[in-house]
Tab-separated table of N, CA and C in Angstrom:
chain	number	residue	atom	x	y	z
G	28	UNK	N	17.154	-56.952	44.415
G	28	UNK	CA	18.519	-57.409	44.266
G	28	UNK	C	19.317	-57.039	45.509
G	29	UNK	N	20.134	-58.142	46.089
G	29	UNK	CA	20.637	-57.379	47.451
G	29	UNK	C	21.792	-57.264	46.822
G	30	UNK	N	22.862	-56.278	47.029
G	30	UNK	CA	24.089	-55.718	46.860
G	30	UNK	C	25.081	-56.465	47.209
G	31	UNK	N	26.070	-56.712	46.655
G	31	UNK	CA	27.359	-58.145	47.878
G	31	UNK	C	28.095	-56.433	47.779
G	32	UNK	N	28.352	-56.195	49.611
G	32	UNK	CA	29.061	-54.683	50.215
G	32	UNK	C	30.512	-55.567	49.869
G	33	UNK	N	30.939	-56.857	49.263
G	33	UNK	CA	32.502	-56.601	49.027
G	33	UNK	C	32.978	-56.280	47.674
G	34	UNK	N	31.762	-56.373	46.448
G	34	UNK	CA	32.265	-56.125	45.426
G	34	UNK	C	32.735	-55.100	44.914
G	35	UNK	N	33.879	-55.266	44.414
G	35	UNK	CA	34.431	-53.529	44.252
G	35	UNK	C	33.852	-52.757	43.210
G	36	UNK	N	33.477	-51.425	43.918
G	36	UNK	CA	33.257	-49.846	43.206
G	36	UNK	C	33.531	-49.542	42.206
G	37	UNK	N	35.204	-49.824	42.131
G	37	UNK	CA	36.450	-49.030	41.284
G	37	UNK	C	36.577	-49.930	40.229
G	38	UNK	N	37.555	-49.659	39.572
G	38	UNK	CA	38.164	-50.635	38.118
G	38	UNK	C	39.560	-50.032	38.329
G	39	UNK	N	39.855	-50.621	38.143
G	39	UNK	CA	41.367	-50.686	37.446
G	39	UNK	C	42.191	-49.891	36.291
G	40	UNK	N	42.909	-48.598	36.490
G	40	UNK	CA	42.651	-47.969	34.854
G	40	UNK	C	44.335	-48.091	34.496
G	41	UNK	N	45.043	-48.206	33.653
G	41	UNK	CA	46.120	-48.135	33.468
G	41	UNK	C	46.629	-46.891	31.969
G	42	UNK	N	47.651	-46.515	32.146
G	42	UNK	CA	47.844	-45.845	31.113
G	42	UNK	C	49.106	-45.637	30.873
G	43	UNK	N	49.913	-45.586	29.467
G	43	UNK	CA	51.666	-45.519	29.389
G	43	UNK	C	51.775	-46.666	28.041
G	44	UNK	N	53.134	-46.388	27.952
G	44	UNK	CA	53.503	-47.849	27.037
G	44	UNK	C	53.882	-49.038	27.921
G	45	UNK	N	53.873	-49.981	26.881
G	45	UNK	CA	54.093	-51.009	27.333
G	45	UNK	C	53.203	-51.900	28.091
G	46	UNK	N	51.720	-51.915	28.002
G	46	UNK	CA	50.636	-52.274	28.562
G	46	UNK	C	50.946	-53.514	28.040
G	47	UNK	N	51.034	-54.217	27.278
G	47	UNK	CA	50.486	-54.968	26.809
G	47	UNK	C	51.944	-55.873	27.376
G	48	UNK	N	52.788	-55.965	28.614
G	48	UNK	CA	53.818	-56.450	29.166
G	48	UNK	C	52.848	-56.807	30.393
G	49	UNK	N	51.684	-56.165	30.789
G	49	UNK	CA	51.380	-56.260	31.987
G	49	UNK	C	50.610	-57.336	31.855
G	50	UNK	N	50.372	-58.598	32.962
G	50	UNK	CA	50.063	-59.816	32.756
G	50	UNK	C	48.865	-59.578	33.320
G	51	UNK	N	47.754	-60.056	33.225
G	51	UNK	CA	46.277	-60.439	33.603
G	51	UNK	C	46.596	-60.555	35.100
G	52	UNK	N	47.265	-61.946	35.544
G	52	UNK	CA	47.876	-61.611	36.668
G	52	UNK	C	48.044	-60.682	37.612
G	53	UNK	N	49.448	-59.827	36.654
G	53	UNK	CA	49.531	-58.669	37.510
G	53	UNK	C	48.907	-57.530	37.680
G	54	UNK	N	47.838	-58.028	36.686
G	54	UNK	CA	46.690	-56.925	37.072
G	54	UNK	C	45.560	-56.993	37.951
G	55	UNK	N	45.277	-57.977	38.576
G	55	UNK	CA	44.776	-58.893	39.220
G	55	UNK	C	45.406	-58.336	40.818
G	56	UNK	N	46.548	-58.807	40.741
G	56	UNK	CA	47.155	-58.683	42.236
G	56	UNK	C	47.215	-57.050	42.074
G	57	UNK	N	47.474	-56.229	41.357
G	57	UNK	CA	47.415	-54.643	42.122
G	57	UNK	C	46.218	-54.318	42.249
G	58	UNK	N	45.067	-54.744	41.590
G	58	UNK	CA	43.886	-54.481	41.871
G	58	UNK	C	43.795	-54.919	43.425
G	59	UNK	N	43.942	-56.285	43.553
G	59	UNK	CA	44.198	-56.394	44.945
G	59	UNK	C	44.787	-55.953	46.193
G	60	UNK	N	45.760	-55.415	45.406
G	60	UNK	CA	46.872	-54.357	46.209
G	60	UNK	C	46.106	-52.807	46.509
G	61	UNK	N	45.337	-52.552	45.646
G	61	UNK	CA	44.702	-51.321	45.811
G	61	UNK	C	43.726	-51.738	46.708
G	62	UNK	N	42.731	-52.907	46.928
G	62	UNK	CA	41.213	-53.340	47.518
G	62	UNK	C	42.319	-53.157	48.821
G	63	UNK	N	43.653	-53.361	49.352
G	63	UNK	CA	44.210	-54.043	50.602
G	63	UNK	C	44.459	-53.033	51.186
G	64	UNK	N	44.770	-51.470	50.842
G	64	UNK	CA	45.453	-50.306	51.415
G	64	UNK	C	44.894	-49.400	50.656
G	65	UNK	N	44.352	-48.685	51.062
G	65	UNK	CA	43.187	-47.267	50.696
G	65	UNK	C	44.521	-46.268	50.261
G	66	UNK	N	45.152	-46.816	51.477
G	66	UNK	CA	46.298	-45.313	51.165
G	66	UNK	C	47.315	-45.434	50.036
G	67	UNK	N	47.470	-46.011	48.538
G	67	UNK	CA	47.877	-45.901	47.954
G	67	UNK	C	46.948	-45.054	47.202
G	68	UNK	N	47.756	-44.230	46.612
G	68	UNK	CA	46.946	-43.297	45.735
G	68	UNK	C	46.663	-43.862	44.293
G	69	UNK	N	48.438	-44.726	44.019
G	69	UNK	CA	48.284	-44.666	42.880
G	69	UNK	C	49.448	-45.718	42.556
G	70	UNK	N	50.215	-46.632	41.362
G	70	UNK	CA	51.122	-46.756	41.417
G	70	UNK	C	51.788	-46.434	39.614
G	71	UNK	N	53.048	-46.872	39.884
G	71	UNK	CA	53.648	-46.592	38.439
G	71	UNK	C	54.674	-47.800	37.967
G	72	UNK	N	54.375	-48.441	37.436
G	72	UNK	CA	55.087	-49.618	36.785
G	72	UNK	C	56.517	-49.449	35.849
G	73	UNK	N	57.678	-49.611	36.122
G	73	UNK	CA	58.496	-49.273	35.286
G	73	UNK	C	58.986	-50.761	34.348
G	74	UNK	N	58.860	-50.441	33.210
G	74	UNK	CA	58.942	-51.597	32.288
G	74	UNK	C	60.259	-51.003	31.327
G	75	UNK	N	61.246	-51.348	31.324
G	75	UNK	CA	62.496	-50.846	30.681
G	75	UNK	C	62.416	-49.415	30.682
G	76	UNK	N	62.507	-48.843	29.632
G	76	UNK	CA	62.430	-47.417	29.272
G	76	UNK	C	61.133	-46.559	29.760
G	77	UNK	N	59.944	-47.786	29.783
G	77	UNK	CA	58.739	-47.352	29.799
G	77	UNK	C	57.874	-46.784	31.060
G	78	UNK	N	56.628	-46.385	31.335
G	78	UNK	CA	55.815	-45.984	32.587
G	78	UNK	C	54.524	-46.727	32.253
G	79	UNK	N	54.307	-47.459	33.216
G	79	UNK	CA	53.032	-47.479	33.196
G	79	UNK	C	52.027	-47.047	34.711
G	80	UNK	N	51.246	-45.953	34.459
G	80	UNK	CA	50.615	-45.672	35.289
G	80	UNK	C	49.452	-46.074	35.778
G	81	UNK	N	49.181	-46.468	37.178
G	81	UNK	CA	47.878	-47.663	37.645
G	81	UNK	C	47.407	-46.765	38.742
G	82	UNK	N	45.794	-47.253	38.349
G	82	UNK	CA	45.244	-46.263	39.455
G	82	UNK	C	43.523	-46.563	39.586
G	83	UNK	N	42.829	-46.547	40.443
G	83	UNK	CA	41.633	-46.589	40.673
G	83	UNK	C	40.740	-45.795	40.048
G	84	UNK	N	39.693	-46.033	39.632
G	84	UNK	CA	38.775	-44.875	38.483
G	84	UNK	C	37.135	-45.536	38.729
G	85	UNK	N	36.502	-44.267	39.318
G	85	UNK	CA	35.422	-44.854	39.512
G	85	UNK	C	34.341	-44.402	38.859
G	86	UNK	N	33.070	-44.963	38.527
G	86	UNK	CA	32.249	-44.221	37.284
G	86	UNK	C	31.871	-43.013	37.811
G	87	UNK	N	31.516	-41.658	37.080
G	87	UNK	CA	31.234	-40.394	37.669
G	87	UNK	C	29.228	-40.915	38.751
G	88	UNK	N	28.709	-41.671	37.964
G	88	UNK	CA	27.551	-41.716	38.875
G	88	UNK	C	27.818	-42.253	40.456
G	89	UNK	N	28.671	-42.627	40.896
G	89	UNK	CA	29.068	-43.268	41.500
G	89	UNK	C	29.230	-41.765	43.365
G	90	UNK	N	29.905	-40.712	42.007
G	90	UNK	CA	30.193	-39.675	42.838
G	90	UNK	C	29.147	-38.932	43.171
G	91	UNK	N	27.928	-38.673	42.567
G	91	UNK	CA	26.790	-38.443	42.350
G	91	UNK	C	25.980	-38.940	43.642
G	92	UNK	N	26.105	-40.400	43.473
G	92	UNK	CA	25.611	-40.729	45.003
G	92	UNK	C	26.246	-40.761	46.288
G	93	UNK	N	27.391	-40.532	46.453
G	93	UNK	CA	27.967	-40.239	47.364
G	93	UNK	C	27.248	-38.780	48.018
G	94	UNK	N	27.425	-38.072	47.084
G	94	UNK	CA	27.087	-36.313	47.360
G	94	UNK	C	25.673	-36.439	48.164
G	95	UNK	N	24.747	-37.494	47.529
G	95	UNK	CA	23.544	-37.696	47.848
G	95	UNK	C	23.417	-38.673	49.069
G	96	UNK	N	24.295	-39.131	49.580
G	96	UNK	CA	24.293	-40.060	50.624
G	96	UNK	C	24.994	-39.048	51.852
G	97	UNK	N	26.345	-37.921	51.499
G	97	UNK	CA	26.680	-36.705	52.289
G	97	UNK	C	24.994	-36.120	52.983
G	98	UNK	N	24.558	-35.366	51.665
G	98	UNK	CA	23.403	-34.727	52.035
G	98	UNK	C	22.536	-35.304	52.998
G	99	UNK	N	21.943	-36.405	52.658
G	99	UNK	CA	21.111	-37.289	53.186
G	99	UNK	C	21.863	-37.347	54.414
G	100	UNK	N	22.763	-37.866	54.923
G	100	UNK	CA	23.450	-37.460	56.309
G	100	UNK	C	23.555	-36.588	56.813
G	101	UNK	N	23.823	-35.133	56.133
G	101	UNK	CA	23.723	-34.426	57.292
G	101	UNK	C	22.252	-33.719	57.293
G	102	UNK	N	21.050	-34.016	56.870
G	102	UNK	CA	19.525	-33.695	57.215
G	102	UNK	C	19.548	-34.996	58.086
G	103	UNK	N	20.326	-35.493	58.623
G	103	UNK	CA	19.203	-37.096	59.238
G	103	UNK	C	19.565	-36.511	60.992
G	104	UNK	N	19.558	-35.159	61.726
G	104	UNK	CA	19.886	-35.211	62.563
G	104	UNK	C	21.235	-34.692	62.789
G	105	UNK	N	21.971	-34.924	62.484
G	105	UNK	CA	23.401	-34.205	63.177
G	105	UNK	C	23.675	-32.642	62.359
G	106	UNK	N	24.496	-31.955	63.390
G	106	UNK	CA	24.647	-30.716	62.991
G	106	UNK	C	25.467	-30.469	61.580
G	107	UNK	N	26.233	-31.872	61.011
G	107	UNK	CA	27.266	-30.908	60.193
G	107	UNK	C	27.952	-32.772	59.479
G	108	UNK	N	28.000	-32.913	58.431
G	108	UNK	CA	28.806	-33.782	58.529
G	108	UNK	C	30.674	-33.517	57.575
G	109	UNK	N	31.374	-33.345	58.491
G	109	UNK	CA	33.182	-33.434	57.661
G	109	UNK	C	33.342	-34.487	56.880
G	110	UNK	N	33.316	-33.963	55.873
G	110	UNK	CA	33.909	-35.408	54.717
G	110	UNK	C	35.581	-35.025	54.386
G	111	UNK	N	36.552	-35.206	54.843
G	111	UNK	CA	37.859	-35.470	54.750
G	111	UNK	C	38.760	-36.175	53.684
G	112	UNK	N	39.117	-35.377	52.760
G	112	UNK	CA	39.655	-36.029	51.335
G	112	UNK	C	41.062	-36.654	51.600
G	113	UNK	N	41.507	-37.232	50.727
G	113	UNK	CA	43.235	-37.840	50.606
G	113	UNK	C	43.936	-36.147	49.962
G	114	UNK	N	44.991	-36.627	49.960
G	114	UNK	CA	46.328	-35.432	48.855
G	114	UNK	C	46.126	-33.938	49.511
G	115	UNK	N	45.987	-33.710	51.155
G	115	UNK	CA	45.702	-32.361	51.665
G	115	UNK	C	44.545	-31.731	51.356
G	116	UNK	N	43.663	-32.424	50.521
G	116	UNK	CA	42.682	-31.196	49.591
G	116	UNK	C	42.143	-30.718	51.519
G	117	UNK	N	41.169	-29.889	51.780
G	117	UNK	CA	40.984	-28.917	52.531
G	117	UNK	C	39.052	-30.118	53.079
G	118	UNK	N	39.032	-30.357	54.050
G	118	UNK	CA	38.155	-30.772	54.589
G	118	UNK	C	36.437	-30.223	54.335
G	119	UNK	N	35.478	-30.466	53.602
G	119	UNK	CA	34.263	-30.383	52.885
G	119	UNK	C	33.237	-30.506	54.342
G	120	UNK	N	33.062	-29.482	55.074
G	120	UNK	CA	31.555	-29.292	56.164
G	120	UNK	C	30.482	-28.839	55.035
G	121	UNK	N	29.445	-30.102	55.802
G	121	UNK	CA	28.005	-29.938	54.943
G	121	UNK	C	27.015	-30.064	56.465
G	122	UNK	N	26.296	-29.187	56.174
G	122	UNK	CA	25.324	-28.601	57.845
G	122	UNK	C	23.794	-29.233	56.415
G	123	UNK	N	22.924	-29.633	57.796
G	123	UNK	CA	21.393	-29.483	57.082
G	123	UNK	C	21.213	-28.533	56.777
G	124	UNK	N	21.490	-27.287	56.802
G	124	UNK	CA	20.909	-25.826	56.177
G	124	UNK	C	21.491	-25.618	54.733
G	125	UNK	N	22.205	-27.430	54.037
G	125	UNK	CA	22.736	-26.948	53.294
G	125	UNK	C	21.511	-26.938	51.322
């Protein structure tokens, strides 16, 4: 099976009242809005009184292979590889000795 590298990872997760205001549509275009700019973290929908919170959610196996694709990088030859998170978290060095 070859992989299509544009189909997206993530899903779409929403949470709050008033979901059921949010149109297929507009769920559609923030999904899109999220595929267009990495650097949104997150957004929040205000519907009268209400919140609705939108945000990217990806399956935990997902993270699993990442860790395993880190590793696998830094044994392939280089001394160390920096994996660099969003929200300040503190920069993750992984050396082959790991």
């Amino acid at each position: 099976m070859i992989r299509d590298e544009t189909a997206r990872t993530w899903q779409l997760v929403m949470t709050g009242h008033a979901l059921d205001h949010v149109t297929p549509e507009a769920q559609a275009d923030m999904a899109r809005l999220l595929d267009l700019d990495s650097s949104i973290s997150h957004l929040t929908l205000e519907i009268g009184d209400n919140r609705v919170h939108v945000a990217r959610d990806w399956p935990s196996n997902q993270y699993e292979e990442a860790d395993r694709l880190i590793d696998r990088i830094a044994v392939s030859g280089v001394s160390a590889i920096v994996v660099h998170n969003e929200n300040g978290k503190a920069p993750r060095r992984v050396t082959s000795g790991k």
